[in-house]
Each structure stands twice: as C-alpha cells, then as structure tokens.
C-alpha cells in the first residue's frame, strides 16, 4: 500500500507507541495511536460478556503492560481472568530453560473442560 504509512518514519520508530502511530493505526483505518488503542481495546467491554470467556494475558507482556490489564471488578461474572506473571506476548513457557510451551494450552483446555 504505497503512501499508506511513513516508511522512513517507521525506520526511526523506537517504541510501540511510535510503531502503532506510524504503521498499525493507519494500516487499519485509525487516526493515530490513541484512536487505535481506544477503539480496539476489549477491556471496556468485558463487563458485558454474558457467556463463559477466558481472558488470558501475561503480566510481563511487552506489548500490553501488566498495570493496564483488567481486574476482577472490571469484568462480568462470566469472565475468568488468567494473568500469569510470565509468558511474554504469546509464549507462556513453563519449567527450566528452555522450558516448554504447554502451560497455556493445558490451562486453556482445563478451562474449556470445566465449561462443559
């Protein structure tokens, strides 16, 4: 998509905020980072969920700061929060290095099994 984003500015981006402002937001039709982060966020809607839902976020996610994650008081009764201290953005390794990546699938399967 020529002209959709500032390629030179993108090369200089050094934060997620700058990257989202220069690339992610315009690519997906948002005005800027604030517009993207506000309109794409699920957190403001979690209290309205009426079916069982598992919300999974590692507290050390480099893209989603732990202090921005939802608290139990901010979600509906049908929402289960799982916020392990480690896991990065999508890894959730367990055990000694190099670890294995079974923690997240096991936890999700366990949660799903309990929903039946």
CSV table of N, CA and C in Angstrom, one decimal:
chain,number,residue,atom,x,y,z
A,1,UNK,N,0.8,-1.2,0.0
A,1,UNK,CA,0.0,0.0,0.0
A,1,UNK,C,0.9,1.3,0.0
A,2,UNK,N,1.4,1.6,-1.1
A,2,UNK,CA,2.2,2.8,-1.2
A,2,UNK,C,1.5,4.1,-0.6
A,3,UNK,N,2.2,4.8,0.2
A,3,UNK,CA,1.7,6.0,0.8
A,3,UNK,C,0.8,5.8,2.0
A,4,UNK,N,0.5,4.6,2.4
A,4,UNK,CA,-0.3,4.3,3.5
A,4,UNK,C,0.3,4.7,4.8
A,5,UNK,N,1.6,4.5,4.9
A,5,UNK,CA,2.4,4.9,6.1
A,5,UNK,C,3.7,5.5,5.7
A,6,UNK,N,4.3,6.1,6.7
A,6,UNK,CA,5.6,6.8,6.5
A,6,UNK,C,6.7,5.8,6.7
A,7,UNK,N,7.3,5.3,5.6
A,7,UNK,CA,8.3,4.3,5.7
A,7,UNK,C,9.6,4.7,6.4
A,8,UNK,N,10.0,5.9,6.1
A,8,UNK,CA,11.2,6.5,6.8
A,8,UNK,C,11.0,6.7,8.2
A,9,UNK,N,9.8,7.2,8.6
A,9,UNK,CA,9.5,7.4,10.0
A,9,UNK,C,9.4,6.1,10.7
A,10,UNK,N,8.9,5.1,10.1
A,10,UNK,CA,8.8,3.8,10.7
A,10,UNK,C,10.2,3.2,11.0
A,11,UNK,N,11.2,3.5,10.1
A,11,UNK,CA,12.5,3.0,10.4
A,11,UNK,C,13.1,3.7,11.7
A,12,UNK,N,12.6,4.9,12.0
A,12,UNK,CA,13.1,5.6,13.2
A,12,UNK,C,12.3,5.3,14.4
A,13,UNK,N,11.2,4.6,14.3
A,13,UNK,CA,10.3,4.3,15.4
A,13,UNK,C,11.1,3.5,16.5
A,14,UNK,N,11.0,3.9,17.7
A,14,UNK,CA,11.8,3.2,18.7
A,14,UNK,C,10.9,2.7,19.9
A,15,UNK,N,9.6,2.9,19.8
A,15,UNK,CA,8.6,2.5,20.8
A,15,UNK,C,7.4,1.9,20.1
A,16,UNK,N,6.7,1.1,20.9
A,16,UNK,CA,5.4,0.5,20.4
A,16,UNK,C,4.5,1.6,20.0
A,17,UNK,N,4.4,2.7,20.8
A,17,UNK,CA,3.6,3.8,20.6
A,17,UNK,C,3.9,4.4,19.2
A,18,UNK,N,5.1,4.7,18.9
A,18,UNK,CA,5.5,5.2,17.6
A,18,UNK,C,5.2,4.3,16.5
A,19,UNK,N,5.5,3.0,16.7
A,19,UNK,CA,5.2,2.0,15.6
A,19,UNK,C,3.7,2.0,15.3
A,20,UNK,N,2.9,1.9,16.4
A,20,UNK,CA,1.4,1.9,16.2
A,20,UNK,C,0.9,3.2,15.5
A,21,UNK,N,1.5,4.3,15.9
A,21,UNK,CA,1.1,5.6,15.3
A,21,UNK,C,1.5,5.7,13.8
A,22,UNK,N,2.6,5.1,13.4
A,22,UNK,CA,3.1,5.2,12.1
A,22,UNK,C,2.7,4.1,11.2
A,23,UNK,N,2.4,2.9,11.7
A,23,UNK,CA,2.1,1.8,10.9
A,23,UNK,C,0.7,1.1,11.2
A,24,UNK,N,0.5,0.6,12.4
A,24,UNK,CA,-0.7,-0.1,12.8
A,24,UNK,C,-1.9,0.7,12.6
A,25,UNK,N,-1.9,1.9,13.2
A,25,UNK,CA,-3.2,2.7,13.1
A,25,UNK,C,-3.6,3.0,11.7
A,26,UNK,N,-2.7,3.6,10.9
A,26,UNK,CA,-3.1,3.9,9.5
A,26,UNK,C,-3.4,2.7,8.7
A,27,UNK,N,-2.7,1.6,8.9
A,27,UNK,CA,-3.0,0.4,8.1
A,27,UNK,C,-4.4,-0.1,8.4
A,28,UNK,N,-4.9,0.1,9.6
A,28,UNK,CA,-6.2,-0.4,9.9
A,28,UNK,C,-7.3,0.7,10.0
A,29,UNK,N,-7.0,1.8,9.5
A,29,UNK,CA,-8.0,2.9,9.4
A,29,UNK,C,-8.2,3.7,10.7
A,30,UNK,N,-7.3,3.7,11.6
A,30,UNK,CA,-7.4,4.5,12.8
A,30,UNK,C,-6.7,5.8,12.6
A,31,UNK,N,-7.1,6.9,13.3
A,31,UNK,CA,-6.4,8.2,13.1
A,31,UNK,C,-5.0,8.2,13.6
A,32,UNK,N,-4.8,7.6,14.8
A,32,UNK,CA,-3.5,7.6,15.4
A,32,UNK,C,-3.5,6.5,16.5
A,33,UNK,N,-2.4,6.5,17.3
A,33,UNK,CA,-2.2,5.5,18.3
A,33,UNK,C,-3.4,5.6,19.3
A,34,UNK,N,-3.7,6.8,19.8
A,34,UNK,CA,-4.8,6.9,20.8
A,34,UNK,C,-6.1,6.3,20.3
A,35,UNK,N,-6.4,6.7,19.0
A,35,UNK,CA,-7.7,6.2,18.4
A,35,UNK,C,-7.6,4.7,18.3
A,36,UNK,N,-6.5,4.1,17.9
A,36,UNK,CA,-6.4,2.7,17.8
A,36,UNK,C,-6.5,2.0,19.1
A,37,UNK,N,-5.7,2.4,20.1
A,37,UNK,CA,-5.7,1.8,21.4
A,37,UNK,C,-7.1,1.9,22.1
A,38,UNK,N,-7.8,3.0,21.9
A,38,UNK,CA,-9.1,3.2,22.5
A,38,UNK,C,-10.2,2.4,21.8
A,39,UNK,N,-10.2,2.4,20.5
A,39,UNK,CA,-11.3,1.8,19.8
A,39,UNK,C,-11.1,0.3,19.6
A,40,UNK,N,-9.9,-0.2,19.7
A,40,UNK,CA,-9.6,-1.6,19.5
A,40,UNK,C,-9.5,-2.4,20.8
A,41,UNK,N,-9.6,-1.7,21.9
A,41,UNK,CA,-9.5,-2.3,23.3
A,41,UNK,C,-10.7,-3.1,23.6
A,42,UNK,N,-10.5,-4.3,24.2
A,42,UNK,CA,-11.6,-5.2,24.6
A,42,UNK,C,-11.9,-4.9,26.1
A,43,UNK,N,-11.0,-4.3,26.8
A,43,UNK,CA,-11.2,-4.1,28.3
A,43,UNK,C,-12.5,-3.4,28.6
A,44,UNK,N,-12.9,-2.3,27.9
A,44,UNK,CA,-14.1,-1.6,28.3
A,44,UNK,C,-15.4,-2.4,28.1
A,45,UNK,N,-15.3,-3.6,27.4
A,45,UNK,CA,-16.5,-4.4,27.0
A,45,UNK,C,-16.6,-5.7,27.8
A,46,UNK,N,-15.6,-6.0,28.6
A,46,UNK,CA,-15.5,-7.2,29.3
A,46,UNK,C,-16.7,-7.4,30.3
A,47,UNK,N,-17.2,-6.3,30.9
A,47,UNK,CA,-18.3,-6.4,31.9
A,47,UNK,C,-19.6,-6.8,31.2
A,48,UNK,N,-19.7,-6.7,29.9
A,48,UNK,CA,-20.9,-7.0,29.2
A,48,UNK,C,-21.0,-8.5,28.7
A,49,UNK,N,-19.9,-9.2,28.8
A,49,UNK,CA,-19.9,-10.6,28.3
A,49,UNK,C,-20.9,-11.5,29.1
A,50,UNK,N,-21.7,-12.2,28.4
A,50,UNK,CA,-22.8,-13.0,29.1
A,50,UNK,C,-22.6,-14.5,28.9
A,51,UNK,N,-21.5,-14.9,28.3
A,51,UNK,CA,-21.2,-16.3,28.2
A,51,UNK,C,-19.8,-16.6,28.7
A,52,UNK,N,-19.5,-17.8,29.1
A,52,UNK,CA,-18.2,-18.0,29.7
A,52,UNK,C,-17.1,-17.6,28.7
A,53,UNK,N,-16.1,-16.9,29.3
A,53,UNK,CA,-15.0,-16.4,28.5
A,53,UNK,C,-13.7,-16.4,29.3
A,54,UNK,N,-12.6,-16.8,28.7
A,54,UNK,CA,-11.3,-16.8,29.4
A,54,UNK,C,-10.5,-15.7,28.8
A,55,UNK,N,-10.0,-14.8,29.6
A,55,UNK,CA,-9.2,-13.7,29.2
A,55,UNK,C,-7.8,-13.9,29.7
A,56,UNK,N,-6.9,-14.1,28.8
A,56,UNK,CA,-5.5,-14.6,29.0
A,56,UNK,C,-4.5,-13.5,28.7
A,57,UNK,N,-3.8,-13.0,29.7
A,57,UNK,CA,-2.7,-12.0,29.5
A,57,UNK,C,-1.6,-12.3,30.5
A,58,UNK,N,-0.4,-12.4,30.0
A,58,UNK,CA,0.8,-12.5,30.9
A,58,UNK,C,1.1,-11.1,31.4
A,59,UNK,N,1.5,-11.0,32.7
A,59,UNK,CA,1.7,-9.7,33.3
A,59,UNK,C,3.0,-9.1,32.8
A,60,UNK,N,3.9,-9.9,32.1
A,60,UNK,CA,5.1,-9.3,31.5
A,60,UNK,C,5.0,-9.2,30.0
A,61,UNK,N,3.9,-9.1,29.5
A,61,UNK,CA,3.7,-8.9,28.0
A,61,UNK,C,4.3,-7.6,27.6
A,62,UNK,N,5.3,-7.6,26.6
A,62,UNK,CA,5.9,-6.4,26.3
A,62,UNK,C,5.0,-5.4,25.5
A,63,UNK,N,3.9,-5.9,25.0
A,63,UNK,CA,3.0,-5.1,24.2
A,63,UNK,C,1.8,-4.5,25.1
A,64,UNK,N,1.5,-5.3,26.1
A,64,UNK,CA,0.3,-4.9,26.9
A,64,UNK,C,0.8,-4.9,28.4
A,65,UNK,N,1.1,-3.7,28.9
A,65,UNK,CA,1.6,-3.6,30.3
A,65,UNK,C,0.7,-4.2,31.3
A,66,UNK,N,1.3,-4.9,32.3
A,66,UNK,CA,0.6,-5.5,33.3
A,66,UNK,C,-0.3,-4.6,34.1
A,67,UNK,N,0.1,-3.3,34.3
A,67,UNK,CA,-0.8,-2.4,35.0
A,67,UNK,C,-2.0,-2.0,34.2
A,68,UNK,N,-2.1,-2.3,32.9
A,68,UNK,CA,-3.3,-2.0,32.1
A,68,UNK,C,-4.3,-3.1,32.0
A,69,UNK,N,-3.9,-4.3,32.6
A,69,UNK,CA,-4.8,-5.5,32.5
A,69,UNK,C,-6.0,-5.3,33.3
A,70,UNK,N,-7.1,-5.9,32.9
A,70,UNK,CA,-8.4,-5.8,33.7
A,70,UNK,C,-8.3,-6.5,35.1
A,71,UNK,N,-9.0,-5.9,36.0
A,71,UNK,CA,-9.1,-6.5,37.4
A,71,UNK,C,-10.5,-7.2,37.5
A,72,UNK,N,-10.6,-8.1,38.4
A,72,UNK,CA,-11.9,-8.8,38.6
A,72,UNK,C,-13.1,-7.9,38.7
A,73,UNK,N,-12.9,-6.7,39.3
A,73,UNK,CA,-14.1,-5.8,39.4
A,73,UNK,C,-14.5,-5.2,38.1
A,74,UNK,N,-13.6,-5.3,37.1
A,74,UNK,CA,-13.9,-4.7,35.8
A,74,UNK,C,-14.5,-5.6,34.8
A,75,UNK,N,-14.7,-6.9,35.2
A,75,UNK,CA,-15.3,-7.8,34.2
A,75,UNK,C,-16.6,-8.4,34.8
A,76,UNK,N,-17.3,-9.0,33.9
A,76,UNK,CA,-18.6,-9.7,34.3
A,76,UNK,C,-18.3,-11.0,35.0
A,77,UNK,N,-19.4,-11.5,35.5
A,77,UNK,CA,-19.3,-12.8,36.3
A,77,UNK,C,-18.9,-14.0,35.4
A,78,UNK,N,-19.1,-13.8,34.1
A,78,UNK,CA,-18.8,-15.0,33.2
A,78,UNK,C,-17.4,-15.0,32.7
A,79,UNK,N,-16.6,-14.0,33.1
A,79,UNK,CA,-15.3,-13.8,32.6
A,79,UNK,C,-14.3,-14.4,33.7
A,80,UNK,N,-13.4,-15.2,33.2
A,80,UNK,CA,-12.3,-15.7,34.0
A,80,UNK,C,-11.0,-15.1,33.6
A,81,UNK,N,-10.3,-14.4,34.5
A,81,UNK,CA,-9.1,-13.8,34.2
A,81,UNK,C,-7.9,-14.8,34.5
A,82,UNK,N,-7.0,-15.0,33.6
A,82,UNK,CA,-5.8,-15.7,33.9
A,82,UNK,C,-4.6,-14.8,33.5
A,83,UNK,N,-3.9,-14.4,34.5
A,83,UNK,CA,-2.8,-13.4,34.3
A,83,UNK,C,-1.5,-13.9,35.0
A,84,UNK,N,-0.9,-14.9,34.4
A,84,UNK,CA,0.4,-15.4,35.0
A,84,UNK,C,1.4,-14.3,34.9
A,85,UNK,N,2.4,-14.4,35.8
A,85,UNK,CA,3.5,-13.4,35.9
A,85,UNK,C,4.4,-13.4,34.6
A,86,UNK,N,4.5,-14.6,34.0
A,86,UNK,CA,5.4,-14.7,32.9
A,86,UNK,C,4.6,-15.3,31.7
A,87,UNK,N,5.1,-15.1,30.5
A,87,UNK,CA,4.5,-15.7,29.3
A,87,UNK,C,4.8,-14.8,28.1
A,88,UNK,N,5.2,-13.6,28.4
A,88,UNK,CA,5.5,-12.7,27.3
A,88,UNK,C,4.2,-12.4,26.5
A,89,UNK,N,4.4,-12.2,25.2
A,89,UNK,CA,3.2,-11.8,24.4
A,89,UNK,C,2.3,-13.1,24.1
A,90,UNK,N,3.0,-14.2,23.7
A,90,UNK,CA,2.2,-15.4,23.4
A,90,UNK,C,2.9,-16.7,23.8
A,91,UNK,N,4.0,-16.6,24.6
A,91,UNK,CA,4.7,-17.8,24.8
A,91,UNK,C,4.3,-18.7,26.0
A,92,UNK,N,4.1,-18.2,27.2
A,92,UNK,CA,3.7,-18.9,28.3
A,92,UNK,C,4.6,-20.2,28.6
A,93,UNK,N,5.9,-20.1,28.6
A,93,UNK,CA,6.7,-21.2,28.8
A,93,UNK,C,6.7,-21.7,30.3
A,94,UNK,N,7.0,-22.9,30.5
A,94,UNK,CA,7.0,-23.4,31.9
A,94,UNK,C,8.2,-24.3,32.0
A,95,UNK,N,8.7,-24.4,33.3
A,95,UNK,CA,9.8,-25.3,33.5
A,95,UNK,C,11.1,-24.5,33.3
A,96,UNK,N,12.2,-25.3,33.5
A,96,UNK,CA,13.6,-24.7,33.3
A,96,UNK,C,13.8,-24.4,31.9
A,97,UNK,N,14.7,-23.4,31.7
A,97,UNK,CA,15.1,-23.1,30.3
A,97,UNK,C,15.6,-24.3,29.6
A,98,UNK,N,15.2,-24.5,28.3
A,98,UNK,CA,14.5,-23.6,27.5
A,98,UNK,C,13.0,-23.6,27.8
A,99,UNK,N,12.6,-24.5,28.7
A,99,UNK,CA,11.1,-24.5,29.1
A,99,UNK,C,10.3,-25.2,28.0
A,100,UNK,N,9.1,-25.4,28.2
A,100,UNK,CA,8.2,-25.9,27.2
A,100,UNK,C,7.0,-25.0,27.1
A,101,UNK,N,6.3,-25.1,26.0
A,101,UNK,CA,5.1,-24.2,25.8
A,101,UNK,C,3.8,-24.9,26.0
A,102,UNK,N,3.7,-25.8,27.0
A,102,UNK,CA,2.5,-26.5,27.2
A,102,UNK,C,1.6,-25.8,28.2
A,103,UNK,N,2.1,-24.9,29.0
A,103,UNK,CA,1.3,-24.2,30.1
A,103,UNK,C,0.0,-23.6,29.5
A,104,UNK,N,0.1,-22.8,28.5
A,104,UNK,CA,-1.0,-22.1,28.0
A,104,UNK,C,-2.1,-23.1,27.4
A,105,UNK,N,-1.6,-24.0,26.5
A,105,UNK,CA,-2.6,-25.0,26.0
A,105,UNK,C,-3.3,-25.8,27.1
A,106,UNK,N,-2.5,-26.2,28.1
A,106,UNK,CA,-3.0,-27.0,29.2
A,106,UNK,C,-4.1,-26.2,30.0
A,107,UNK,N,-3.7,-25.0,30.3
A,107,UNK,CA,-4.7,-24.2,31.1
A,107,UNK,C,-6.0,-23.9,30.3
A,108,UNK,N,-5.8,-23.6,29.0
A,108,UNK,CA,-7.0,-23.3,28.2
A,108,UNK,C,-7.9,-24.6,28.1
A,109,UNK,N,-7.2,-25.7,27.9
A,109,UNK,CA,-8.0,-27.0,27.8
A,109,UNK,C,-8.7,-27.3,29.1
A,110,UNK,N,-8.0,-27.1,30.2
A,110,UNK,CA,-8.6,-27.3,31.5
A,110,UNK,C,-9.8,-26.4,31.7
A,111,UNK,N,-9.7,-25.1,31.4
A,111,UNK,CA,-10.8,-24.2,31.5
A,111,UNK,C,-12.0,-24.6,30.6
A,112,UNK,N,-11.7,-25.0,29.4
A,112,UNK,CA,-12.7,-25.4,28.4
A,112,UNK,C,-13.4,-26.7,29.0
A,113,UNK,N,-12.7,-27.6,29.5
A,113,UNK,CA,-13.2,-28.8,30.1
A,113,UNK,C,-14.2,-28.5,31.2
A,114,UNK,N,-13.9,-27.5,32.0
A,114,UNK,CA,-14.8,-27.1,33.1
A,114,UNK,C,-16.1,-26.4,32.7
A,115,UNK,N,-16.1,-26.0,31.4
A,115,UNK,CA,-17.3,-25.3,30.9
A,115,UNK,C,-18.3,-26.2,30.4
A,116,UNK,N,-18.0,-27.5,30.3
A,116,UNK,CA,-19.0,-28.4,29.6
A,116,UNK,C,-20.1,-28.7,30.6
